[in-house]
Coordinates of C-alpha atoms and ligand atoms in Angstrom, one line a residue:
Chain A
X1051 CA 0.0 0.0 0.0
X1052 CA 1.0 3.4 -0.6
X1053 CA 0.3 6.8 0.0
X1054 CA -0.2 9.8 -2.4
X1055 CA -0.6 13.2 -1.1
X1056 CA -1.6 15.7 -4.3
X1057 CA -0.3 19.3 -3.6
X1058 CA -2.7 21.4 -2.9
X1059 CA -5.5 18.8 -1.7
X1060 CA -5.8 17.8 2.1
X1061 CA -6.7 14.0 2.1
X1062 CA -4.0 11.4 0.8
X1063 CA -5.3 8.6 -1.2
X1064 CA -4.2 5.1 -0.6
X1065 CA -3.2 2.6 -3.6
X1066 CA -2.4 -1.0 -2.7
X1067 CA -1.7 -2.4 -5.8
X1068 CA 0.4 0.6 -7.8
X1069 CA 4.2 -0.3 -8.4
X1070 CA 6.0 2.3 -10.8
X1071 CA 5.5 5.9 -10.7
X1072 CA 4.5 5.6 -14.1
X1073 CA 1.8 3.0 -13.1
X1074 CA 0.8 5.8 -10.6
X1075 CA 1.2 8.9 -13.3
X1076 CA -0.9 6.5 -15.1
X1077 CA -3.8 6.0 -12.8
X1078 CA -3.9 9.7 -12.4
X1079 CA -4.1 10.8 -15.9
X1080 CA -0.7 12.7 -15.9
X1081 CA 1.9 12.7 -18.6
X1082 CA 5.3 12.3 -17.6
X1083 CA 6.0 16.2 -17.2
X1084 CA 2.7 17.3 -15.6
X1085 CA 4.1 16.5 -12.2
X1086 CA 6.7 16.0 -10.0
X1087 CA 6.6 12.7 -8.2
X1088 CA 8.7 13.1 -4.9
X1089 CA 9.3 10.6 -2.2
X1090 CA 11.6 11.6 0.7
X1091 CA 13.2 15.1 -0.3
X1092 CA 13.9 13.3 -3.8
X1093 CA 12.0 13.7 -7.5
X1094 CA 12.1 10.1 -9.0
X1095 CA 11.9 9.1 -12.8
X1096 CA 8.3 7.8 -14.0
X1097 CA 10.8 3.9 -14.0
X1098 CA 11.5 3.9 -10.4
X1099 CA 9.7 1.3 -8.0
X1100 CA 7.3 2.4 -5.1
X1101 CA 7.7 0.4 -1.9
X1102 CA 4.6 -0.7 0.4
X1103 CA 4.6 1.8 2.8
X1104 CA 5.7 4.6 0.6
X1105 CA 5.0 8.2 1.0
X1106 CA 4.8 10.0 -2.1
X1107 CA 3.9 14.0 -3.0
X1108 CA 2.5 14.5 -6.2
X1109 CA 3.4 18.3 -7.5
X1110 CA 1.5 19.7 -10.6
X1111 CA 3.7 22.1 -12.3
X1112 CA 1.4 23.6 -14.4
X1113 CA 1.1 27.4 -13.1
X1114 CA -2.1 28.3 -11.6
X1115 CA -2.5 31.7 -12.9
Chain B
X20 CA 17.4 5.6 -15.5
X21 CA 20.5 6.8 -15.5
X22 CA 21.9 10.5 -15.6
X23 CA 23.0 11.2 -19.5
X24 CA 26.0 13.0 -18.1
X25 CA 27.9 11.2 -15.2
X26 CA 25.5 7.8 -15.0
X27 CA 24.3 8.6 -11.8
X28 CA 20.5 7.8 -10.7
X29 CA 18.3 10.0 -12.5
X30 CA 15.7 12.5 -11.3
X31 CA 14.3 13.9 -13.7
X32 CA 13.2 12.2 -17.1
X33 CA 13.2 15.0 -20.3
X34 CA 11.8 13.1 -23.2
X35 CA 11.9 16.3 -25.1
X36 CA 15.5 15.8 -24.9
X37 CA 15.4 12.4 -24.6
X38 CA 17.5 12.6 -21.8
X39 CA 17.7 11.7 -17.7
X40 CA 19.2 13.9 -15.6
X41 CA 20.7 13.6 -11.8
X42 CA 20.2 16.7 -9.8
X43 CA 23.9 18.3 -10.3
X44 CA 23.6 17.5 -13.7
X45 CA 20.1 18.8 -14.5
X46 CA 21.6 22.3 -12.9
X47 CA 24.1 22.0 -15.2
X48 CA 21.5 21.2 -17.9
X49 CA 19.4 24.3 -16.9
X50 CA 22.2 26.9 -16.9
X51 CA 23.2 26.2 -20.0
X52 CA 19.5 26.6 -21.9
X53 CA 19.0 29.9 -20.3
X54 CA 23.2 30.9 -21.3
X55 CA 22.0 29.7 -24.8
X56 CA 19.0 32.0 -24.6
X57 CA 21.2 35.1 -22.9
X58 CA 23.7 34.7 -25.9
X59 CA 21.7 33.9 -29.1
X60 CA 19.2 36.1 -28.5
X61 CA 21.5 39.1 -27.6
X62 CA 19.6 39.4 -24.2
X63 CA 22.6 40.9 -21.6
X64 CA 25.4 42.8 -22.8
X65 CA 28.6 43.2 -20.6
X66 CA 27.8 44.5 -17.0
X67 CA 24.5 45.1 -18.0
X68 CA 22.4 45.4 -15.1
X69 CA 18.8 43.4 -15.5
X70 CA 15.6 44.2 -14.0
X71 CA 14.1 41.1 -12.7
X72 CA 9.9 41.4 -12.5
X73 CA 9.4 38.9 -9.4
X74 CA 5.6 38.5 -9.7
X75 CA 6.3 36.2 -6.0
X76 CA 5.5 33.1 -8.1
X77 CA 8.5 30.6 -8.5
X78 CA 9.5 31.3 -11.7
X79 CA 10.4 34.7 -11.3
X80 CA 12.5 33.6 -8.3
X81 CA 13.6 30.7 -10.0
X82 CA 15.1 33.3 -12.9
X83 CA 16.7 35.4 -10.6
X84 CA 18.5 32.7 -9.1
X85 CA 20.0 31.2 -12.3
X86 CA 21.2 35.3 -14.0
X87 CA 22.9 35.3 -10.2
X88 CA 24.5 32.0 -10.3
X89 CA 25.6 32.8 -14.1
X90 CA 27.0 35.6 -13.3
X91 CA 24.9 38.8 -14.1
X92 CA 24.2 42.1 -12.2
X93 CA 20.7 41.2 -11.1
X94 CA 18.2 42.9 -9.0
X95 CA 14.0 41.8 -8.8
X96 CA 11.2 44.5 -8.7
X97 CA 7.8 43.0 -7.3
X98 CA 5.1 45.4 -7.4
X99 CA 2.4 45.4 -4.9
X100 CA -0.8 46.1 -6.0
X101 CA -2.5 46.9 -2.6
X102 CA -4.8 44.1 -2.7
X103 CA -6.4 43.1 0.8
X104 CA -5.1 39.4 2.5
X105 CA -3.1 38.9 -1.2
X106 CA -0.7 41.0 -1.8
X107 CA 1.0 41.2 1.9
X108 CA 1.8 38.1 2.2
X109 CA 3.1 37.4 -0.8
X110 CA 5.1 40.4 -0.6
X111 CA 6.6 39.8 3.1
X112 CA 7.3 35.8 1.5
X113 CA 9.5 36.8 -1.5
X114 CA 11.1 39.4 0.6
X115 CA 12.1 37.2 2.8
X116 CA 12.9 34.7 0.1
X117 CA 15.1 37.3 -1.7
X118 CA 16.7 38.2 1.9
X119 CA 17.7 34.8 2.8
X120 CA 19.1 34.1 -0.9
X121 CA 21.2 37.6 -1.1
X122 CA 18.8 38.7 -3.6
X123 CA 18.5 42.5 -4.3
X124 CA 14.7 42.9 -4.3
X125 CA 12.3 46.5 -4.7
X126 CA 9.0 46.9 -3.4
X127 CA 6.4 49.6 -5.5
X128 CA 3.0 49.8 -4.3
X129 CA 1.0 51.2 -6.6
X130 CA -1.3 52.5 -3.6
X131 CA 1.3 55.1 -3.6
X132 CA 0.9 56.0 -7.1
X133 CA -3.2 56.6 -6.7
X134 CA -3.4 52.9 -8.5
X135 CA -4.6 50.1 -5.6
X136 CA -5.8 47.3 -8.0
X137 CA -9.4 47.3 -5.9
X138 CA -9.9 50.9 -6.2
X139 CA -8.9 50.4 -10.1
X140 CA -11.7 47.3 -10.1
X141 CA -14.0 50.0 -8.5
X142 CA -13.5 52.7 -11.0
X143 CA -12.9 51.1 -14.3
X144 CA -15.6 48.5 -16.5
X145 CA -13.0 47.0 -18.2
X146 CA -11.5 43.4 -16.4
X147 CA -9.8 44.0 -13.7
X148 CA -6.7 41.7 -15.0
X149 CA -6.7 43.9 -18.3
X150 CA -5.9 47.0 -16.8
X151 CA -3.6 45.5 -14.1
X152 CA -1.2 43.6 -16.2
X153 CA -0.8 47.4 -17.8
X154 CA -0.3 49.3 -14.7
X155 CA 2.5 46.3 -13.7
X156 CA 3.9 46.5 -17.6
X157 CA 4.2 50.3 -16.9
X158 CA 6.1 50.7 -13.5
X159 CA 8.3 47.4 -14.5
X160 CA 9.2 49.2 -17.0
X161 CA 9.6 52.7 -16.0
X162 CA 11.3 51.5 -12.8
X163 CA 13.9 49.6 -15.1
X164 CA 14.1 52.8 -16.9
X165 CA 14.6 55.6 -14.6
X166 CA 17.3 53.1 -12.5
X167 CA 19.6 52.3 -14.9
X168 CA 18.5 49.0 -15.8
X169 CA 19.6 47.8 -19.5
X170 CA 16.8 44.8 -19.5
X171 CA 13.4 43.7 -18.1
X172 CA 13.5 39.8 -17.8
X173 CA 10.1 38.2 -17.0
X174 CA 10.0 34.5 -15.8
X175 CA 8.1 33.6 -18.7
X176 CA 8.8 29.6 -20.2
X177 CA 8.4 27.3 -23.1
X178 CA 5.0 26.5 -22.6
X179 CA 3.4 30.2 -22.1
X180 CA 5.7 31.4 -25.2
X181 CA 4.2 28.5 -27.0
X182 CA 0.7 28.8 -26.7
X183 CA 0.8 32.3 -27.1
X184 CA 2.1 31.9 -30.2
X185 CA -0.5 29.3 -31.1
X186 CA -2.9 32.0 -29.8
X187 CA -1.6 34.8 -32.2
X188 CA -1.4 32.2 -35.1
X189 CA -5.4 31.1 -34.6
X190 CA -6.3 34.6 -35.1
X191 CA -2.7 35.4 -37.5
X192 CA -2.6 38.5 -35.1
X193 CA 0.6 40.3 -37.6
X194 CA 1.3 42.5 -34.9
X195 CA 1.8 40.0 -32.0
X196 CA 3.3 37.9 -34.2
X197 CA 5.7 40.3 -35.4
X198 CA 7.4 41.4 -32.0
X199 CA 6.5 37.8 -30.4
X200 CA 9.8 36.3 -29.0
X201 CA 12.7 36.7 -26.2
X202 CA 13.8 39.5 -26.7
X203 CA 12.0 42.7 -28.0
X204 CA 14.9 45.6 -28.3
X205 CA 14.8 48.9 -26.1
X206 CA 13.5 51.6 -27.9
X207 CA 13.4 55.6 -26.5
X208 CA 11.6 55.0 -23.0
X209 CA 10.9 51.4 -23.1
X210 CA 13.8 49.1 -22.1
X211 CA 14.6 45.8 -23.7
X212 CA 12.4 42.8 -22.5
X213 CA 14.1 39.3 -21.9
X214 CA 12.9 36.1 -21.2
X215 CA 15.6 33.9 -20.3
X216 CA 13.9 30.6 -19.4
X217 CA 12.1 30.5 -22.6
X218 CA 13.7 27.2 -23.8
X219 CA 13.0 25.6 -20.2
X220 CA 9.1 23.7 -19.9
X221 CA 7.1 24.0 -17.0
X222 CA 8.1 21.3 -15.6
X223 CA 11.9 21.8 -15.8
X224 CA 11.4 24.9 -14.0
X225 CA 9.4 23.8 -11.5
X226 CA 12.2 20.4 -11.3
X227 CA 14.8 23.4 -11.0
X228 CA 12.6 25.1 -8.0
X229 CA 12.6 21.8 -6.0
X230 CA 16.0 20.9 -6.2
X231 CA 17.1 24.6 -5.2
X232 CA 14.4 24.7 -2.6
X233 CA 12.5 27.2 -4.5
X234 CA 9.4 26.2 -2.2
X235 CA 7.7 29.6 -2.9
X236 CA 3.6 29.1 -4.2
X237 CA 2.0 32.3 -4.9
X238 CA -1.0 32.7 -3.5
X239 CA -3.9 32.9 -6.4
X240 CA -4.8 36.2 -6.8
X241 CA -8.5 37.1 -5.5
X242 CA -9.5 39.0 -8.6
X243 CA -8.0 36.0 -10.8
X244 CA -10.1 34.1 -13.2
X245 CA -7.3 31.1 -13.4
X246 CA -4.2 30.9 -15.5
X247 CA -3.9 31.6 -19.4
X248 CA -4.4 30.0 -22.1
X249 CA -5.2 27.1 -19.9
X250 CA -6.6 25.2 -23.2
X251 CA -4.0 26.0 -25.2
X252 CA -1.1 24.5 -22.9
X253 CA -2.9 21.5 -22.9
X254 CA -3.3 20.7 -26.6
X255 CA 0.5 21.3 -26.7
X256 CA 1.2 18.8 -23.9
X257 CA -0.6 16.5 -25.9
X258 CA 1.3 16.9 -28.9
X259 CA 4.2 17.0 -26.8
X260 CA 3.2 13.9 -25.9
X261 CA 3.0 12.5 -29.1
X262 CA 5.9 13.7 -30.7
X263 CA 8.6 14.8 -28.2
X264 CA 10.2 17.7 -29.2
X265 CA 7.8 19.6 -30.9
X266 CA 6.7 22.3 -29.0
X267 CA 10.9 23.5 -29.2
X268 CA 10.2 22.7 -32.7
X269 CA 7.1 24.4 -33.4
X270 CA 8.3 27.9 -31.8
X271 CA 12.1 27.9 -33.1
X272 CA 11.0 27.5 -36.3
X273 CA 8.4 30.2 -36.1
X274 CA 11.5 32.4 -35.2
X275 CA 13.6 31.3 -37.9
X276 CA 11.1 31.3 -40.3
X277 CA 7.6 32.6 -39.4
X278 CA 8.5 36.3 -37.6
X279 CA 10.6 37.8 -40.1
X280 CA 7.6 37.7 -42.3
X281 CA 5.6 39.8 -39.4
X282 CA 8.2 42.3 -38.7
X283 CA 6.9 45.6 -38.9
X284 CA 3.1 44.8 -38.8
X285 CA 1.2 47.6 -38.2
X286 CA -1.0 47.6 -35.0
X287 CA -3.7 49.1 -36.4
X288 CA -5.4 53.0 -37.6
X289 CA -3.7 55.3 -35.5
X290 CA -1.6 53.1 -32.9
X291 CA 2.0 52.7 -34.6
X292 CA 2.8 56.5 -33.8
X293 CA 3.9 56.5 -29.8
X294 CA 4.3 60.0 -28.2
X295 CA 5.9 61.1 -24.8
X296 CA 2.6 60.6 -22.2
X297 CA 1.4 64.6 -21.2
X298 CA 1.8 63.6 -17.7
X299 CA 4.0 60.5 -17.0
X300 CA 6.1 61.2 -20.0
X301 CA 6.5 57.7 -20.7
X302 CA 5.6 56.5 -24.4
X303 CA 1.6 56.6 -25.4
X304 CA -0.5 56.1 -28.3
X305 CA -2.6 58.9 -27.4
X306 CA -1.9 62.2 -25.3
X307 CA -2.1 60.9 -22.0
X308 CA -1.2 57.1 -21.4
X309 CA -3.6 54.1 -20.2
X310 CA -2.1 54.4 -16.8
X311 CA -2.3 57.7 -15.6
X312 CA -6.0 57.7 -17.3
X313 CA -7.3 55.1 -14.7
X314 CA -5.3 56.8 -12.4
X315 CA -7.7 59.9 -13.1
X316 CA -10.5 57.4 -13.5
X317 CA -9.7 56.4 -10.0
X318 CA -9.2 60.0 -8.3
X319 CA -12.7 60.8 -10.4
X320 CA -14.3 57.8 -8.6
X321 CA -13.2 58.2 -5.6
X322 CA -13.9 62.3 -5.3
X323 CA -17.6 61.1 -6.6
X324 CA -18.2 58.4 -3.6
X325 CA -17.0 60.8 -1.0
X326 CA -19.6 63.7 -2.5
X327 CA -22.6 61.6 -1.6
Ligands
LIG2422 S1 -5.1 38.1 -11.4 FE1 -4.8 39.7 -9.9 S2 -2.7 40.2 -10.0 FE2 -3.2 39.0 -11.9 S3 -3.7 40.6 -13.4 FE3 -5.6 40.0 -12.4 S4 -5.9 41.5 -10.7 FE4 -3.7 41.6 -11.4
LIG2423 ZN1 24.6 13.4 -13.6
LIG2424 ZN1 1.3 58.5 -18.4

């Protein structure tokens, strides 16, 4: 299981069965440079493996105006 | 992935470039797209000093950062446009921002110049955002101008240069699209505007933020009615998508070879001709400029409210 905080949103969403950031870009509808994926201070590649118990920050970095 | 450079882990995937880059390495990367822009573009001359306009967003910090580390004379101007719980905060943040990074920054309020943006909203009919974005152009500009400053640089990127353009090209605008690009040359009273980060995306600014700590989110304006050309950005990310490369593609080759067809494009009956503004004495289509005419808008407004 991990856990995906979205910037801006309050309430983390759980996913048990998501792998690879880009299985999680993926299930979120992002392309590969809508967002930065971060996980402990560091931005990983879409190929990089999630972990149960992951913590990960989803940035948009699409300015909002 | 590995870093293209020095094999390290990667930590941020370009397919644009088609490319991975470690952190040191993606600085490295960044520098030299905005030293290619600085040069080829004829942006900064030798100890030129450049204006930067920090809107308090992170790409205006993010572009102040990079002139420093590459060497230029660089100081920010962020105007505050008296707007109630907004502009305060986000004043006091990139203050502090600028402080802790050794960052030369100005403060204007346009209060002081009979222009607080909600007094403007009160006295004007046009959008609120039109009339802004001129009184900022204006005292950006002015403030560059009466300082000293060879260049305004704005923090403005790949993807707002490129669907601006495909903005001007739906409605073949041969004006826009005539001075459209990054760098539009001094001329009498206006100073020469830059905008150094326009080979870098959105997201390799925003990469660039994060891994200089850049942790700085403006606070959405009040008055705001969301970004621009919100649409637009997204049918170029899917072509992007598609085909990487082509949004670099699509507005390089418009400088190359779609702007020198534009140059000189008239603006229209009666607005090529620019005189000295009767009261600001900075350049105007008319007698007296679109700034201080709201500001007399607002003085007329306000005079009116405080008869009844
Ligand atoms: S959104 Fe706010 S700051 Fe931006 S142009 Fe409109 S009024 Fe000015
Ligand atoms: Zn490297
Ligand atoms: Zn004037």
């Amino acid at each position: 299981m991990i856990t995906v905080t979205i910037d801006g949103k309050n309430q983390p969403t759980t996913y048990p069965k998501i792998k690879t950031v880009l299985q999680l870009l993926n299930n979120l509808h992002l392309r590969v440079n809508d967002a930065l994926i971060i996980r402990d201070g560091e931005l990983l590649t879409p190929d990089r493996h999630l972990w149960p118990g992951d913590h990960v920050t989803v940035r948009m970095v699409v300015s909002r105006g | 992935m590995k870093c293209k450079r020095c094999g390290e882990l990667a930590a941020v995937k370009l397919p644009s470039h088609h490319a991975g880059f470690c952190p040191s390495c993606f600085e490295g990367f960044f520098k030299k797209q905005v030293e290619t822009a600085v040069r080829r573009h004829g942006m900064i001359g030798r100890d030129e000093k450049v204006l930067v306009a920090v809107s308090g967003g992170k790409d205006s910090l993010a572009l102040m950062r990079v002139l420093t580390d590459l060497g230029h004379v660089v100081e920010g101007l962020h105007v505050h446009l008296g707007i109630p719980d907004s502009s305060d905060p986000v004043a006091e943040r990139t203050r502090a921002f600028c402080a802790a990074n050794g960052l030369t920054l100005h403060v204007l309020h346009t209060a002081e110049h009979g222009l607080a943006v909600p007094d403007v909203k009160d006295a004007v009919r046009r959008p609120v955002c039109a009339v802004c974005g001129k009184i900022k152009r204006h005292y950006f500009n002015r403030f560059a101008y009466e300082n000293g400053f060879a260049a305004l640089a704005t923090g403005h990127n790949l993807d707002d240069e490129t669907a601006r353009l495909f903005a001007n090209v739906l409605r073949w605008d041969p004006a826009y699209l005539g001075t459209q690009g990054p760098t539009l040359p001094g001329e009498g009273k206006f100073v020469r505007k830059i905008k150094p980060l326009y080979r870098l995306t959105e997201f390799e600014t925003a990469a660039y933020c994060f891994l200089k700590g850049i942790d700085h989110w403006k606070a959405a304006c009040p008055y705001s009615g969301g970004a621009s050309f919100t649409g637009h950005k997204k049918l170029i990310a899917d072509l992007e998508d598609r085909s990487p490369g082509q949004k670099t593609a699509f507005y390089e080759a418009f400088l190359a070879q779609g702007r020198p067809h534009f140059a000189g494009a008239s603006r229209g009956e009666g607005q090529d001709t620019l005189y000295a503004c009767a009261q600001c004495g900075f350049p105007s289509s008319g007698e007296v400029c679109g700034v201080c005419r709201v500001r007399e808008q607002v003085a007329a407004h306000k005079a009116r409210r405080e008869a009844v």
